[in-house]
PDB file of C-alpha atoms in Angstrom:
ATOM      1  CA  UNK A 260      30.953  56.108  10.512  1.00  0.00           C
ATOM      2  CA  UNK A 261      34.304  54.190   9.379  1.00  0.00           C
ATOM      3  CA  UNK A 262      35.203  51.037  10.852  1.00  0.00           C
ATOM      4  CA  UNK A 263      38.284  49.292  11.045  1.00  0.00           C
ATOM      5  CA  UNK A 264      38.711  46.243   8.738  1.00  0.00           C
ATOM      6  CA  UNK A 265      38.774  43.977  11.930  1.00  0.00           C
ATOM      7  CA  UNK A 266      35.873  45.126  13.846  1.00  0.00           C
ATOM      8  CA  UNK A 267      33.877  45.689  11.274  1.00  0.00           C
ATOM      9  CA  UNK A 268      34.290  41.973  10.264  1.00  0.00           C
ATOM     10  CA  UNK A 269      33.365  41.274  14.067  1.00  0.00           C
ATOM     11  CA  UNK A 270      30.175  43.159  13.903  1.00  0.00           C
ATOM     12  CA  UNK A 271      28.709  41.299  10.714  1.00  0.00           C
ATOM     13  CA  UNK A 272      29.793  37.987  12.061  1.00  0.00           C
ATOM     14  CA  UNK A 273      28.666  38.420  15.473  1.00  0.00           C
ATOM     15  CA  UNK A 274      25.195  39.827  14.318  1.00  0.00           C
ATOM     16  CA  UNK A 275      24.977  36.486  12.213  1.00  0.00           C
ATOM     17  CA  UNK A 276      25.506  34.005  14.808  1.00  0.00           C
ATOM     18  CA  UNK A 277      22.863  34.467  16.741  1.00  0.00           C
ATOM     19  CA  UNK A 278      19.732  34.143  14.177  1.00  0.00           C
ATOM     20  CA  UNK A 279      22.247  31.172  12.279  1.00  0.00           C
ATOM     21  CA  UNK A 280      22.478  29.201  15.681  1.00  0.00           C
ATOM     22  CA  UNK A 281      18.793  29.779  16.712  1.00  0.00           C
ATOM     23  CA  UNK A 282      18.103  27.876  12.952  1.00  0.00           C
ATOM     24  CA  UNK A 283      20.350  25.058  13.543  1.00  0.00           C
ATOM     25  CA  UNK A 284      18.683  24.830  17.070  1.00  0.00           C
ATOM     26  CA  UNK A 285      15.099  24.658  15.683  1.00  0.00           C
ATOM     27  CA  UNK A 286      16.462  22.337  12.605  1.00  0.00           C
ATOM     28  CA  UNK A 287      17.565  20.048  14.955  1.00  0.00           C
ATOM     29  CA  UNK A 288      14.453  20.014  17.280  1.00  0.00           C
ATOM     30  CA  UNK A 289      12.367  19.039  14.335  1.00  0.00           C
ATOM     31  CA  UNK A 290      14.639  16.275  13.859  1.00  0.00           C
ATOM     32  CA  UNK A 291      13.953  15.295  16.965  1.00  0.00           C
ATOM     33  CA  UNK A 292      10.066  15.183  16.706  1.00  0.00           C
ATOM     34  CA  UNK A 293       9.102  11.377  17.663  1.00  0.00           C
ATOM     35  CA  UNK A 294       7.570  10.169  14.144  1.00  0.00           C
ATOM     36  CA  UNK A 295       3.675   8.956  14.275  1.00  0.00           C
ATOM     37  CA  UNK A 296       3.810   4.941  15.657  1.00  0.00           C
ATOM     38  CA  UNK A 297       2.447   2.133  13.404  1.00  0.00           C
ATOM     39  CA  UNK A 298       0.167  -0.104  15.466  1.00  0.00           C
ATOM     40  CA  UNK A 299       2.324  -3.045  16.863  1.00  0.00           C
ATOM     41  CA  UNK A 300       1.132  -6.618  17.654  1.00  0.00           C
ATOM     42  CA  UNK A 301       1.310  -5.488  21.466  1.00  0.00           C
ATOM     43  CA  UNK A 302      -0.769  -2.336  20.452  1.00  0.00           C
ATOM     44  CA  UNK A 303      -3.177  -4.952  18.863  1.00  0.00           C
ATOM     45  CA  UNK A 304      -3.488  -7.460  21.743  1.00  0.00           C
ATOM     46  CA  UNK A 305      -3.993  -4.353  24.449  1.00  0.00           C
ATOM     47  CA  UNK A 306      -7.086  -3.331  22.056  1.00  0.00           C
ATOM     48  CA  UNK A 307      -8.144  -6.803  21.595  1.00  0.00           C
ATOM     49  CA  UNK A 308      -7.722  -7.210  17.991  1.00  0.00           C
ATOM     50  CA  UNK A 309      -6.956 -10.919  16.951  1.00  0.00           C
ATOM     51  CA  UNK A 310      -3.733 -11.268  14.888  1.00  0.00           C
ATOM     52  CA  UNK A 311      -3.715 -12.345  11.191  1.00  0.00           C
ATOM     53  CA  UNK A 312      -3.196 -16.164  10.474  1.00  0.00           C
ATOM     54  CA  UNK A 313      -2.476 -17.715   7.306  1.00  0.00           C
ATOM     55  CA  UNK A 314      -6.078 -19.530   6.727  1.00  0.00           C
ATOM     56  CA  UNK A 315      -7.574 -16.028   6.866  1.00  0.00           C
ATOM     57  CA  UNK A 316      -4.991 -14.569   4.298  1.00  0.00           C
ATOM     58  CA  UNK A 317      -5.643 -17.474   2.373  1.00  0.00           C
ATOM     59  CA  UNK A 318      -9.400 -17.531   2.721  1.00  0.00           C
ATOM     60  CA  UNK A 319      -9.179 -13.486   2.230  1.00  0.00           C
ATOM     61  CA  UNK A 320      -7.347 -14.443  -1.076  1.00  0.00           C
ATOM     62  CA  UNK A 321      -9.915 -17.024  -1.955  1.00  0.00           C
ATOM     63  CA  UNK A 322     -12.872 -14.594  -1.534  1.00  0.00           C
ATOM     64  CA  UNK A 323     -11.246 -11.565  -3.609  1.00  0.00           C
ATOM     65  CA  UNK A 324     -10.125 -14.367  -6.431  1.00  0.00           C
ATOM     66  CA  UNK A 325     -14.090 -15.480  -6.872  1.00  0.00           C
ATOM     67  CA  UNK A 326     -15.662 -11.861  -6.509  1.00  0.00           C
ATOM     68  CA  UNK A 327     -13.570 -11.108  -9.456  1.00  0.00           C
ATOM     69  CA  UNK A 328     -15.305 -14.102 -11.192  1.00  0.00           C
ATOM     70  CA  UNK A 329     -18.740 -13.313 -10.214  1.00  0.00           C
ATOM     71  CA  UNK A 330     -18.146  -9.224  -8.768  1.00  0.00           C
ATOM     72  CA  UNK A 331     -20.724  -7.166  -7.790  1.00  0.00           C
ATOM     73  CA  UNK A 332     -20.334  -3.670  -6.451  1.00  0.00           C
ATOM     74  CA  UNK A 333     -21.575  -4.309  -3.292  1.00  0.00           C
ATOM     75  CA  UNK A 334     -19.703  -7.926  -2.587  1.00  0.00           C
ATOM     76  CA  UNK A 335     -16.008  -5.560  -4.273  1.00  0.00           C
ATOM     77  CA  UNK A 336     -16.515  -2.630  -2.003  1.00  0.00           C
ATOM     78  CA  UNK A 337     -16.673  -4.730   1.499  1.00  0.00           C
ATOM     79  CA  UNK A 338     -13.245  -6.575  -0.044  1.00  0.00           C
ATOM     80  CA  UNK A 339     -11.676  -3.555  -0.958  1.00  0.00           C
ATOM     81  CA  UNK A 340     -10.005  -0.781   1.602  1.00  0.00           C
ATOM     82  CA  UNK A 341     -10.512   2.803   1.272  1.00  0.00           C
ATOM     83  CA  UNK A 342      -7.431   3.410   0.371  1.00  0.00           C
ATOM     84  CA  UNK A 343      -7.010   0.620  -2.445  1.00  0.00           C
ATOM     85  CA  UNK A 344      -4.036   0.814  -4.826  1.00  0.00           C
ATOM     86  CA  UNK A 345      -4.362  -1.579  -7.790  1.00  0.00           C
ATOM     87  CA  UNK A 346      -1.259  -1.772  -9.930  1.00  0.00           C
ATOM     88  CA  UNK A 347      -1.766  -3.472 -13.272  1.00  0.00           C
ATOM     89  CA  UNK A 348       1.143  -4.869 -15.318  1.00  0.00           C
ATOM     90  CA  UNK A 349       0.249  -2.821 -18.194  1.00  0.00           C
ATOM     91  CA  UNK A 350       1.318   0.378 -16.109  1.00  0.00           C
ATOM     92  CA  UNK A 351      -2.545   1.231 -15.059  1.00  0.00           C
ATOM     93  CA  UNK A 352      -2.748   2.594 -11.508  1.00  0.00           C
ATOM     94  CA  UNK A 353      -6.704   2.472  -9.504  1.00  0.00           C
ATOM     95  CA  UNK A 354      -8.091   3.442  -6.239  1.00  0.00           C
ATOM     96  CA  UNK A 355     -10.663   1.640  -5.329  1.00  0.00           C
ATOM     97  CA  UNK A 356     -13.598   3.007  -7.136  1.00  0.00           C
ATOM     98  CA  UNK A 357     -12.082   2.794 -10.309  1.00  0.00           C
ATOM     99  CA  UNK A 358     -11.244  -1.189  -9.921  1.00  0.00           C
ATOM    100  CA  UNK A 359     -14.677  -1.959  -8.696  1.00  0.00           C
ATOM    101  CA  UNK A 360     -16.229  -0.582 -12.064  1.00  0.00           C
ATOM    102  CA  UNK A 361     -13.527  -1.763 -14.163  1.00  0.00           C
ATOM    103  CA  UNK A 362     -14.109  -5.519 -12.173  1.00  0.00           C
ATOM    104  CA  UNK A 363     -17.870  -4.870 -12.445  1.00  0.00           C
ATOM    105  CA  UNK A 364     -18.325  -3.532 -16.015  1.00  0.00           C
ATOM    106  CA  UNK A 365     -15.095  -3.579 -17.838  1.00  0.00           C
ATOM    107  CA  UNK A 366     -14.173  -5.301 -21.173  1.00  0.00           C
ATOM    108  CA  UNK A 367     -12.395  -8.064 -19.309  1.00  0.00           C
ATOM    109  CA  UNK A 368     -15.184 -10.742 -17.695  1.00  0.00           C
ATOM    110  CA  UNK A 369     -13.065 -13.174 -15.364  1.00  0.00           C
ATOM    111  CA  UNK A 370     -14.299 -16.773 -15.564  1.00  0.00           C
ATOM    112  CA  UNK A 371     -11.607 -18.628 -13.557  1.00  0.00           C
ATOM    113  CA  UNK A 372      -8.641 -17.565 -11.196  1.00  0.00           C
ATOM    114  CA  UNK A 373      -6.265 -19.453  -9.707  1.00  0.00           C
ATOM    115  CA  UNK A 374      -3.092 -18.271  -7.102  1.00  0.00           C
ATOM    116  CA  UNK A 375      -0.571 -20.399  -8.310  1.00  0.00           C
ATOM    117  CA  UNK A 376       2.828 -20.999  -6.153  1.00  0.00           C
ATOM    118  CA  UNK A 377       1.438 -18.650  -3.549  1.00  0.00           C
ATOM    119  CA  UNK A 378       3.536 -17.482  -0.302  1.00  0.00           C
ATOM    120  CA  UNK A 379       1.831 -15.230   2.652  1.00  0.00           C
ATOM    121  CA  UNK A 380       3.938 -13.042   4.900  1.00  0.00           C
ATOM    122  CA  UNK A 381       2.322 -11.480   7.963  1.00  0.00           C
ATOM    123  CA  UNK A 382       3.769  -8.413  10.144  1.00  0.00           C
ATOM    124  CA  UNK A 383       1.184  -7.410  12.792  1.00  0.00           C
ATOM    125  CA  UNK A 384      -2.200  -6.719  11.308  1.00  0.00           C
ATOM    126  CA  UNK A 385      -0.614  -6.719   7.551  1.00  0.00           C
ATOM    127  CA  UNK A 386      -0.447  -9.450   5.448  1.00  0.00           C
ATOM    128  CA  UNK A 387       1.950  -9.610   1.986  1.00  0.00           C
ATOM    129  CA  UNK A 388       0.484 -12.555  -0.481  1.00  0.00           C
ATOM    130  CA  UNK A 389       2.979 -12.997  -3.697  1.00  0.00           C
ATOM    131  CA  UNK A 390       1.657 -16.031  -6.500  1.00  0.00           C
ATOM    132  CA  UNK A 391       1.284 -16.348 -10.056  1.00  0.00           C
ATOM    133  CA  UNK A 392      -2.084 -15.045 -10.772  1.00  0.00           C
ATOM    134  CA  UNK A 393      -3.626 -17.662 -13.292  1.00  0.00           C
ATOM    135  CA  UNK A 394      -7.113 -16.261 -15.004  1.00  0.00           C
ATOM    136  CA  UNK A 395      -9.227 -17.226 -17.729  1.00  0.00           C
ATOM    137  CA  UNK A 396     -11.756 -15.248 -19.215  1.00  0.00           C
ATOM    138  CA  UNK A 397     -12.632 -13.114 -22.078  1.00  0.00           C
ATOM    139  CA  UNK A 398     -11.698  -9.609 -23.245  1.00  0.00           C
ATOM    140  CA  UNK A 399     -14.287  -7.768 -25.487  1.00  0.00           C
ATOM    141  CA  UNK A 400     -16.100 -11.301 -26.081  1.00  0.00           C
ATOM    142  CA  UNK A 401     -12.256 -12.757 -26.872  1.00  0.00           C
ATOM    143  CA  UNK A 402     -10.850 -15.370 -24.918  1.00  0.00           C
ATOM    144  CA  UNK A 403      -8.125 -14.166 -22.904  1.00  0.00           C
ATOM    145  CA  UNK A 404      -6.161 -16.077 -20.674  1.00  0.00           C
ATOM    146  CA  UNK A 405      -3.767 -14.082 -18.120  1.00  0.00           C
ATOM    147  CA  UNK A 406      -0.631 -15.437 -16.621  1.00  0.00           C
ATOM    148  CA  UNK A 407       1.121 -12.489 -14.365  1.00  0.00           C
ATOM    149  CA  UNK A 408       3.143 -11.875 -11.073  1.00  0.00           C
ATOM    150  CA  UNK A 409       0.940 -10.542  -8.244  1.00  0.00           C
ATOM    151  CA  UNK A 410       1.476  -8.745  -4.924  1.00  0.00           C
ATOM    152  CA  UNK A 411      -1.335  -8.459  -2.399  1.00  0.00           C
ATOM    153  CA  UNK A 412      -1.565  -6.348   0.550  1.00  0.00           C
ATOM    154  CA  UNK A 413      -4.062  -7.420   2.443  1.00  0.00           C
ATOM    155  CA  UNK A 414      -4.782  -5.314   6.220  1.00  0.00           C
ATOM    156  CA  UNK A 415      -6.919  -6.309   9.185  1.00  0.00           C
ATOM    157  CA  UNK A 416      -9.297  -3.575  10.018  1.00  0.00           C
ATOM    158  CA  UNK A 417     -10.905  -2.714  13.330  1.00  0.00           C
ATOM    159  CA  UNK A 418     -13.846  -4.725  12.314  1.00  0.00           C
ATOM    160  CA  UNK A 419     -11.646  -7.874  11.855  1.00  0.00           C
ATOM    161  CA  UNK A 420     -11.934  -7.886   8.165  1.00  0.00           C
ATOM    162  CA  UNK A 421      -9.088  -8.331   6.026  1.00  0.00           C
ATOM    163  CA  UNK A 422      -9.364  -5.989   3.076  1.00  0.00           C
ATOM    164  CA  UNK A 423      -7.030  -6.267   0.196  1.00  0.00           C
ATOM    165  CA  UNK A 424      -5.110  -2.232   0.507  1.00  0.00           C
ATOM    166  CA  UNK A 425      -2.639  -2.818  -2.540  1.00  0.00           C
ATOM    167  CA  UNK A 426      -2.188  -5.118  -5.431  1.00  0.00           C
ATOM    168  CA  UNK A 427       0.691  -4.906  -7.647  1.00  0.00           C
ATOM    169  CA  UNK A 428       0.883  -7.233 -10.520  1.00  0.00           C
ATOM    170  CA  UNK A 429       3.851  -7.623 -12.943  1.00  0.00           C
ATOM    171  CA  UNK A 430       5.109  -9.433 -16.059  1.00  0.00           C
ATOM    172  CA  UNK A 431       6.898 -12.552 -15.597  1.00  0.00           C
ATOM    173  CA  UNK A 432       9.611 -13.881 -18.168  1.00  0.00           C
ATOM    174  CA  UNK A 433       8.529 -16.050 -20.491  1.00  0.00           C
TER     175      UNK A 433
END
């Protein structure tokens, strides 16, 4: 069958502007899907979770800073979340296993840390520690002294624990 120029171009558009609007329909639904909530300070009052204050950052701090001096696997894991990212300055990304037995039984045996010029930041149930992490120690049976920028994400769990969820550290300028 022959078809006109006109209609023919009539057909074909017609027969794509159904399925075409039907995609920009369903595009635009999923757009639309409400994205999961993070758990709000009123979510946290109505389920009776105290909020984060700065002595418990601090203390929380305190605690992970003298496990690292004298760690043990145990004393490391109830610190640490499940889902522990531990950015060294070198590059070196962990989860949490791998920092516990690096802490535990690497080359590097802390024997002093300090949190030098530290500032706390809290946002519901999350707390973000920045200081100059100050550590003395040996590396290999060398002494080693470390002097490096450090970000701490430290997150209240149902239990009330804080447990340290991230740690970034970085070089500083000389």
């Amino acid at each position: 069958m022959v078809i006109g120029g006109n209609t023919w171009i009539k057909r074909v558009s017609s027969s794509w502007i159904l399925p075409i609007f039907a995609l920009l329909i369903l595009m635009g639904c999923k757009q639309n899907v409400d994205p999961p909530k993070s758990q709000t300070t009123a979510d946290m009052m109505a389920e009776g979770q105290d909020l984060i204050t700065i002595d418990e950052v601090q203390r929380a701090v305190s605690t992970v800073n003298e496990a690292m001096v004298n760690p043990s696997t145990e004393l490391m894991d109830s610190l640490c979340a499940d889902e522990l990212t531990y950015g060294h300055s070198s590059g070196l990304i962990q989860n949490k296993a791998a920092f516990i037995d690096d802490i535990v039984n690497g080359p590097f045996d802390f024997l002093s840390l300090e949190a030098a010029d530290q500032t706390i930041t809290i946002s519901g149930n999350t707390a973000i520690v920045r200081h100059i992490f100050l550590a003395k120690g040996t590396k290999a049976g060398e002494p080693a002294d470390v002097r490096i920028g450090n970000t701490q994400v430290y997150q209240k769990a149902r239990d009330g624990a804080l447990k340290l969820l991230a740690r970034q550290a970085y070089k500083l300028p000389n």
